[in-house]
Short mmCIF file of C-alpha atoms in Angstrom, two decimals:
data_model
loop_
_atom_site.label_atom_id
_atom_site.label_comp_id
_atom_site.label_asym_id
_atom_site.label_seq_id
_atom_site.Cartn_x
_atom_site.Cartn_y
_atom_site.Cartn_z
CA GLU A 1386 69.96 19.57 39.39
CA LEU A 1387 68.81 23.17 39.27
CA LEU A 1388 71.97 24.37 40.34
CA ASN A 1389 73.71 21.81 37.98
CA ASN A 1390 71.91 23.68 35.17
CA GLN A 1391 72.20 26.76 36.25
CA ARG A 1392 76.02 26.18 36.72
CA GLN A 1393 76.31 25.25 32.97
CA LYS A 1394 74.05 28.23 32.32
CA PHE A 1395 76.50 30.33 33.76
CA LEU A 1396 79.82 29.05 32.06
CA LYS A 1397 78.84 29.96 28.45
CA ILE A 1398 80.58 33.29 28.54
CA LYS A 1399 80.32 35.94 26.38
CA TYR A 1400 83.67 37.41 25.67
CA THR A 1401 84.88 40.30 23.70
CA LYS A 1402 88.31 41.65 22.37
CA ILE A 1403 88.63 45.15 21.01
CA ASN A 1404 91.00 44.45 18.20
CA THR A 1405 89.25 42.02 16.82
CA GLY A 1406 85.47 42.79 16.80
CA HIS A 1407 82.76 40.99 18.75
CA VAL A 1408 83.83 37.50 19.68
CA ASN A 1409 82.04 35.14 21.32
CA TYR A 1410 83.36 32.09 23.18
CA GLN A 1411 81.47 29.28 24.34
CA ASN A 1412 83.22 27.51 27.45
CA ASN A 1413 82.40 24.20 28.60
CA ASN A 1414 85.38 22.84 30.04
CA PHE A 1415 83.99 22.62 33.52
CA GLU A 1416 86.89 20.55 34.55
CA ARG A 1417 89.11 23.32 33.85
CA VAL A 1418 87.04 25.94 35.57
CA LEU A 1419 87.58 23.27 38.83
CA PHE A 1420 90.79 22.94 38.54
CA CYS A 1421 91.25 26.75 38.75
CA LEU A 1422 88.26 26.50 42.07
CA ASN A 1423 89.94 24.10 44.08
CA THR A 1424 93.53 25.69 43.67
CA ARG A 1425 94.64 26.02 46.73
CA ARG A 1426 96.95 28.56 46.39
CA ASN A 1427 96.97 31.24 49.22
CA ARG A 1428 97.01 35.01 48.81
CA LYS A 1429 100.91 35.66 48.67
CA LYS A 1430 102.48 38.34 50.58
CA MET A 1431 103.81 41.24 49.00
CA LEU A 1432 107.77 41.82 49.05
CA LYS A 1433 108.32 44.52 50.96
CA GLU A 1434 111.60 46.38 49.66
CA ILE A 1435 113.88 48.08 52.44
CA TYR A 1436 116.18 50.40 51.09
CA ILE A 1437 119.84 50.97 53.22
CA ILE A 1438 121.21 54.22 51.94
CA ASP A 1439 124.89 52.50 53.03
CA ASP A 1440 128.21 53.91 50.47
CA ASP A 1441 130.82 50.96 51.76
CA GLU A 1442 127.84 48.74 51.88
CA THR A 1443 128.73 47.13 55.33
CA SER A 1444 125.54 47.60 56.44
CA ILE A 1445 123.84 45.27 53.86
CA LEU A 1446 125.09 42.16 55.68
CA VAL A 1447 123.64 42.68 58.64
CA PHE A 1448 120.30 43.54 57.89
CA ARG A 1449 120.23 40.16 55.54
CA GLU A 1450 121.52 38.09 58.50
CA LEU A 1451 119.22 39.32 60.94
CA PHE A 1452 115.78 38.71 58.24
CA LYS A 1453 117.65 35.55 56.55
CA ASN A 1454 114.11 33.88 58.64
CA ASP A 1455 111.98 36.85 57.03
CA SER A 1456 111.18 35.78 53.33
CA GLU A 1457 108.31 39.04 52.52
CA PHE A 1458 111.72 41.59 53.40
CA LYS A 1459 114.12 42.62 50.91
CA PHE A 1460 117.37 44.47 51.46
CA ILE A 1461 118.93 46.66 48.92
CA ASN A 1462 122.34 48.89 49.22
CA VAL A 1463 121.80 51.86 48.00
CA LYS A 1464 124.18 54.27 47.79
CA SER A 1465 124.23 58.19 48.31
CA GLU A 1466 124.70 59.08 45.27
CA ASN A 1467 122.31 57.06 43.26
CA ILE A 1468 119.50 58.24 45.82
CA ASP A 1469 117.25 60.12 42.98
CA GLN A 1470 117.11 57.10 41.00
CA ALA A 1471 116.04 54.74 44.02
CA LEU A 1472 113.18 56.72 45.17
CA LYS A 1473 111.69 56.19 42.04
CA ASN A 1474 111.58 53.08 43.09
CA ILE A 1475 109.26 53.49 45.80
CA PRO A 1476 110.49 51.61 48.76
CA SER A 1477 108.84 50.52 52.07
CA ILE A 1478 111.22 51.58 54.57
CA ILE A 1479 114.53 53.85 53.87
CA ILE A 1480 116.83 53.24 56.37
CA ILE A 1481 120.12 55.62 56.47
CA ASN A 1482 123.64 54.63 57.97
CA GLU A 1483 124.78 57.68 58.85
CA ASP A 1484 128.50 56.98 59.76
CA ALA A 1485 128.43 55.14 56.16
CA VAL A 1486 127.44 58.58 53.96
CA ASP A 1487 129.49 61.64 52.31
CA VAL A 1488 126.47 63.93 52.70
CA ASP A 1489 124.78 66.05 54.90
CA ILE A 1490 122.16 63.70 56.62
CA VAL A 1491 119.66 66.31 57.73
CA LYS A 1492 119.73 67.61 53.87
CA LEU A 1493 119.60 63.87 52.81
CA CYS A 1494 116.10 62.99 55.03
CA GLU A 1495 114.87 66.32 53.66
CA LYS A 1496 115.28 65.61 50.02
CA ILE A 1497 113.63 61.84 50.96
CA ARG A 1498 110.87 63.65 52.54
CA ASN A 1499 110.21 66.49 49.96
CA ASP A 1500 110.19 64.01 47.41
CA ASP A 1501 106.05 63.80 46.01
CA ASP A 1502 106.35 59.52 45.83
CA ASN A 1503 108.06 58.75 49.10
CA SER A 1504 106.30 61.76 51.49
CA ILE A 1505 105.15 58.73 53.46
CA THR A 1506 108.18 56.56 53.60
CA PRO A 1507 109.47 55.42 56.86
CA ILE A 1508 113.11 56.50 57.30
CA ILE A 1509 115.09 55.32 59.81
CA VAL A 1510 118.27 57.06 60.37
CA VAL A 1511 121.22 54.51 62.48
CA SER A 1512 124.01 56.54 63.92
CA SER A 1513 126.96 57.16 66.57
CA ASN A 1514 126.53 60.54 66.91
CA SER A 1515 125.03 61.04 70.28
CA SER A 1516 124.64 64.60 70.35
CA LYS A 1517 120.72 65.31 71.22
CA GLU A 1518 120.65 68.39 69.28
CA HIS A 1519 121.80 66.39 66.28
CA ARG A 1520 119.23 63.99 66.57
CA ILE A 1521 116.37 66.72 67.84
CA GLN A 1522 117.32 67.91 64.19
CA ILE A 1523 117.00 64.74 62.32
CA LEU A 1524 113.58 64.20 63.57
CA LYS A 1525 112.78 67.67 62.39
CA GLU A 1526 112.49 66.23 59.14
CA SER A 1527 109.47 63.83 59.94
CA VAL A 1528 112.29 61.10 60.53
CA GLU A 1529 110.83 58.22 62.30
CA TYR A 1530 113.45 56.73 63.93
CA TYR A 1531 116.94 57.80 64.99
CA ILE A 1532 118.60 55.02 66.73
CA LYS A 1533 121.86 55.22 68.59
CA LYS A 1534 124.71 53.11 68.16
CA PRO A 1535 125.67 50.42 69.11
CA VAL A 1536 122.51 49.07 67.78
CA ASN A 1537 120.53 45.75 70.13
CA ALA A 1538 119.90 43.29 67.12
CA GLN A 1539 116.98 42.53 68.64
CA TYR A 1540 115.47 46.15 68.74
CA LEU A 1541 116.16 46.75 65.47
CA TYR A 1542 114.63 43.81 64.12
CA TYR A 1543 111.68 44.39 65.88
CA THR A 1544 111.66 48.37 65.10
CA ILE A 1545 111.31 47.37 61.38
CA LYS A 1546 108.85 44.32 61.59
CA ASN A 1547 106.67 46.72 63.62
CA LEU A 1548 107.01 49.36 61.67
CA SER A 1549 106.21 47.27 58.46
CA ARG A 1550 103.26 46.02 59.88
CA LEU A 1551 101.51 49.01 60.97
CA LEU A 1552 102.47 50.15 57.58
CA THR A 1553 100.20 47.51 56.55
CA ILE A 1554 97.72 48.12 58.61
CA ASN A 1555 96.87 51.93 58.44
CA ARG A 1556 98.28 52.96 54.43
CA ARG A 1557 98.22 49.84 52.09
CA ILE A 1558 95.29 47.65 53.22
CA SER A 1559 91.20 47.68 52.23
CA PRO A 1560 89.88 46.21 55.47
CA LEU A 1561 87.52 44.43 54.11
CA THR A 1562 89.41 42.77 50.96
CA GLY A 1563 92.95 42.88 52.54
CA LEU A 1564 93.91 44.04 48.89
CA PRO A 1565 96.31 47.04 49.04
CA GLY A 1566 94.50 50.40 48.39
CA ASN A 1567 94.64 53.47 45.97
CA VAL A 1568 98.20 54.74 47.48
CA GLN A 1569 100.02 51.31 46.61
CA ILE A 1570 98.05 51.22 43.38
CA HIS A 1571 99.08 54.66 42.44
CA ALA A 1572 102.92 53.74 43.35
CA GLU A 1573 102.92 50.44 41.67
CA LEU A 1574 101.65 51.88 38.50
CA LYS A 1575 104.22 55.14 38.96
CA LYS A 1576 106.89 52.64 39.36
CA ARG A 1577 106.52 50.35 36.45
CA ILE A 1578 106.07 53.43 34.25
CA SER A 1579 109.00 55.23 35.64
CA ASN A 1580 111.16 52.45 34.75
CA ARG A 1581 109.43 51.84 31.46
CA GLU A 1582 108.63 48.00 32.10
CA GLN A 1583 106.26 46.30 29.69
CA PHE A 1584 102.75 45.59 31.78
CA SER A 1585 98.82 45.13 31.40
CA VAL A 1586 96.89 46.88 33.78
CA LEU A 1587 92.94 45.19 34.09
CA TYR A 1588 90.26 46.95 35.61
CA LEU A 1589 88.01 45.43 36.95
CA ASP A 1590 84.00 45.66 38.13
CA LEU A 1591 80.49 44.84 38.92
CA ASP A 1592 77.61 44.79 36.92
CA ASN A 1593 74.14 45.27 38.49
CA PHE A 1594 75.56 45.12 41.59
CA LYS A 1595 73.87 48.21 43.11
CA ALA A 1596 70.47 46.78 42.55
CA TYR A 1597 71.64 43.41 44.47
CA ASN A 1598 72.53 46.00 47.45
CA ASP A 1599 69.09 47.13 47.26
CA VAL A 1600 67.31 43.95 47.32
CA TYR A 1601 70.03 41.81 49.66
CA GLY A 1602 71.41 44.42 51.77
CA PHE A 1603 75.27 45.96 52.17
CA LEU A 1604 76.26 42.95 54.67
CA LYS A 1605 75.70 40.83 51.80
CA GLY A 1606 76.77 43.46 49.05
CA ASP A 1607 80.15 42.19 50.97
CA GLN A 1608 80.44 39.27 50.96
CA ILE A 1609 80.31 39.42 47.14
CA ILE A 1610 83.04 42.26 47.30
CA LYS A 1611 85.24 39.21 49.35
CA PHE A 1612 84.41 37.19 47.05
CA THR A 1613 85.70 38.81 44.32
CA ALA A 1614 88.99 40.00 45.70
CA ASP A 1615 89.20 36.06 46.22
CA THR A 1616 88.85 35.27 42.72
CA ILE A 1617 90.75 38.00 41.30
CA VAL A 1618 93.66 37.47 43.70
CA ARG A 1619 93.55 33.39 42.51
CA CYS A 1620 93.35 33.68 39.23
CA VAL A 1621 95.99 36.12 38.71
CA HIS A 1622 98.75 34.24 40.82
CA GLU A 1623 97.09 30.69 38.75
CA TYR A 1624 99.51 31.96 35.48
CA ILE A 1625 101.48 34.98 37.07
CA HIS A 1626 103.76 33.64 39.86
CA GLU A 1627 106.20 36.51 39.84
CA GLY A 1628 105.60 40.52 39.39
CA ALA A 1629 101.49 40.31 39.67
CA PHE A 1630 99.82 43.22 41.78
CA VAL A 1631 96.21 42.85 42.61
CA GLY A 1632 94.82 46.04 44.15
CA HIS A 1633 91.02 47.39 45.56
CA ILE A 1634 90.41 51.13 44.66
CA GLY A 1635 87.15 51.15 46.38
CA GLY A 1636 83.74 49.90 46.04
CA ASP A 1637 83.00 47.47 43.58
CA ASP A 1638 86.66 48.39 41.35
CA PHE A 1639 89.63 46.66 41.47
CA ILE A 1640 93.23 46.77 39.66
CA ALA A 1641 95.40 44.26 38.92
CA ILE A 1642 98.82 45.07 37.56
CA VAL A 1643 100.74 42.03 35.53
CA PRO A 1644 104.18 41.98 34.00
CA ILE A 1645 102.45 40.40 30.21
CA LEU A 1646 100.57 41.81 27.15
CA GLN A 1647 98.84 38.89 26.52
CA CYS A 1648 95.76 38.50 29.33
CA ASP A 1649 92.99 36.88 27.84
CA GLU A 1650 93.60 33.56 29.82
CA ILE A 1651 93.52 35.35 32.92
CA CYS A 1652 90.48 37.37 32.03
CA LYS A 1653 88.31 33.99 30.81
CA SER A 1654 89.42 32.50 34.01
CA ILE A 1655 88.15 35.01 36.16
CA ILE A 1656 85.21 34.93 34.64
CA ALA A 1657 84.49 31.40 34.49
CA ASN A 1658 85.59 31.48 38.09
CA PHE A 1659 83.05 34.12 39.00
CA ASP A 1660 80.19 33.13 37.00
CA ALA A 1661 80.36 29.48 38.24
CA ASN A 1662 80.17 31.21 42.42
CA VAL A 1663 78.38 34.17 42.54
CA THR A 1664 75.18 32.40 42.27
CA LYS A 1665 74.94 31.05 45.85
CA PHE A 1666 74.97 34.94 46.81
CA PHE A 1667 71.26 34.76 45.36
CA THR A 1668 68.21 32.86 46.32
CA ASP A 1669 67.27 29.97 44.36
CA GLU A 1670 64.25 31.65 43.30
CA ASP A 1671 66.58 34.77 41.60
CA VAL A 1672 68.80 32.38 40.47
CA GLU A 1673 66.05 30.13 38.47
CA LYS A 1674 64.52 33.28 37.37
CA GLY A 1675 68.33 34.77 36.00
CA TYR A 1676 67.37 38.29 37.30
CA ILE A 1677 65.99 40.32 40.52
CA GLU A 1678 63.62 42.91 40.55
CA VAL A 1679 64.06 46.53 42.06
CA ALA A 1680 61.21 49.34 42.70
CA ASN A 1681 62.75 52.33 41.02
CA ARG A 1682 62.63 55.88 42.80
CA LYS A 1683 59.01 56.28 41.40
CA GLY A 1684 57.89 52.73 42.39
CA ILE A 1685 57.71 51.17 38.96
CA ILE A 1686 59.41 47.21 39.91
CA GLU A 1687 62.82 47.34 37.48
CA GLN A 1688 64.26 44.00 36.59
CA PHE A 1689 68.29 43.42 36.57
CA PRO A 1690 70.60 40.46 35.74
CA LEU A 1691 72.76 38.67 38.17
CA THR A 1692 75.30 40.34 39.07
CA ALA A 1693 78.37 40.23 36.48
CA ILE A 1694 82.00 41.54 36.35
CA SER A 1695 83.28 43.46 33.65
CA ILE A 1696 86.54 43.63 32.99
CA GLY A 1697 88.70 46.27 30.49
CA VAL A 1698 92.46 45.47 29.82
CA VAL A 1699 95.41 48.02 28.56
CA GLU A 1700 98.17 46.90 27.40
CA ALA A 1701 101.21 49.31 28.13
CA ASP A 1702 104.11 48.55 25.56
CA GLU A 1703 107.31 49.70 26.96
CA GLY A 1704 107.29 53.72 26.54
CA ARG A 1705 103.09 54.04 25.99
CA PHE A 1706 102.39 55.73 28.85
CA ASN A 1707 103.78 59.20 30.35
CA ASN A 1708 101.49 58.54 33.32
CA MET A 1709 98.96 57.20 35.33
CA LEU A 1710 96.19 59.70 34.15
CA GLU A 1711 97.10 58.59 30.50
CA ILE A 1712 96.24 54.68 31.45
CA GLY A 1713 93.31 55.66 33.13
CA GLU A 1714 91.75 57.56 30.32
CA ILE A 1715 92.14 54.44 27.95
CA GLY A 1716 90.89 51.91 30.94
CA ALA A 1717 87.84 54.00 31.48
CA GLN A 1718 86.76 53.29 27.35
CA VAL A 1719 87.44 49.93 27.55
CA LYS A 1720 86.04 49.17 30.69
CA HIS A 1721 82.71 51.07 29.44
CA SER A 1722 83.02 48.42 25.88
CA ALA A 1723 83.23 45.38 28.19
CA LYS A 1724 80.13 46.79 30.36
CA SER A 1725 78.10 47.24 27.61
CA VAL A 1726 77.75 43.53 26.90
CA MET A 1727 75.57 41.89 29.09
CA GLY A 1728 76.92 39.36 31.52
CA SER A 1729 80.32 38.94 32.06
CA SER A 1730 83.06 39.76 29.54
CA TYR A 1731 86.46 41.68 28.94
CA PHE A 1732 87.77 44.06 26.62
CA ILE A 1733 90.98 44.69 25.54
CA ASP A 1734 93.20 48.06 24.22
CA ARG A 1735 96.10 46.15 21.88
CA ARG A 1736 97.08 49.45 20.29
CA LYS A 1737 100.65 50.59 20.55
CA LYS A 1738 99.96 54.40 20.50
#
């Protein structure tokens, strides 16, 4: 009975919108919350785009056939003359068929490696040139692999698979939540800005999380972080089936990038699901009180509300922003506005300029 009462209490959520002023929204649609909670949507694998630099487009068919049962890989053919445009999309891996490009291969590798956005993008060169000096010259340009033709299909397959796995482990994933980290977050934002896409950025973090850690400890705090990540991913994918990105900035800060401008329903879903389930990380006594008690540096006991989630949303109309810093500045403002409201809330910036 206590749990049901508290659940009803926490489903009454205050929402805030920047374009309409402060608006209270009472969410008593308990069935909708349960539906989202019970959705068995697994965390989707991020599509890995691999660019094949090949002027006669012969290699792409080989790779597509080789990886026909691996849906997480997408192979895209790029002619050497279009390399500048292709690099803006920041592929996962670049494979160069040296025999099929009409450019200096060393200069091409140097160009890729000196590109700021692709300085750590792995490069594989496939070539029939058996010269030892040539191979060494290529590898000096920080190329990861030089594979001599004729190529064993299984060797090529597992080279790409294992390289992709190492990328996932070492560069893109938060070890705590399994979500992409800052390198991929920055790449994702830069790609969408460069392509002049229309999208929205959700900045999410937890309120009173430090107080929770002080009382319950960091191990319990990590559990809330994982729960928050799962809630965000599940609710974002509930509404956006393609083109959505969720990342873990660090600590209790998260980001979601979605290819739409109207994000109210996503925010409401995240908040409803978070508030309905976060109480399981507190004792029954703290849930009943509705707050936790923490001694400050002077030894004075202070009261803090139970952990809540705040969301600041920035709508990025086509061409509105020139770089990530501009988005980040607006994001900090709207998230501050959301955090100024007690309890879970969201704030949306819908300005066009």
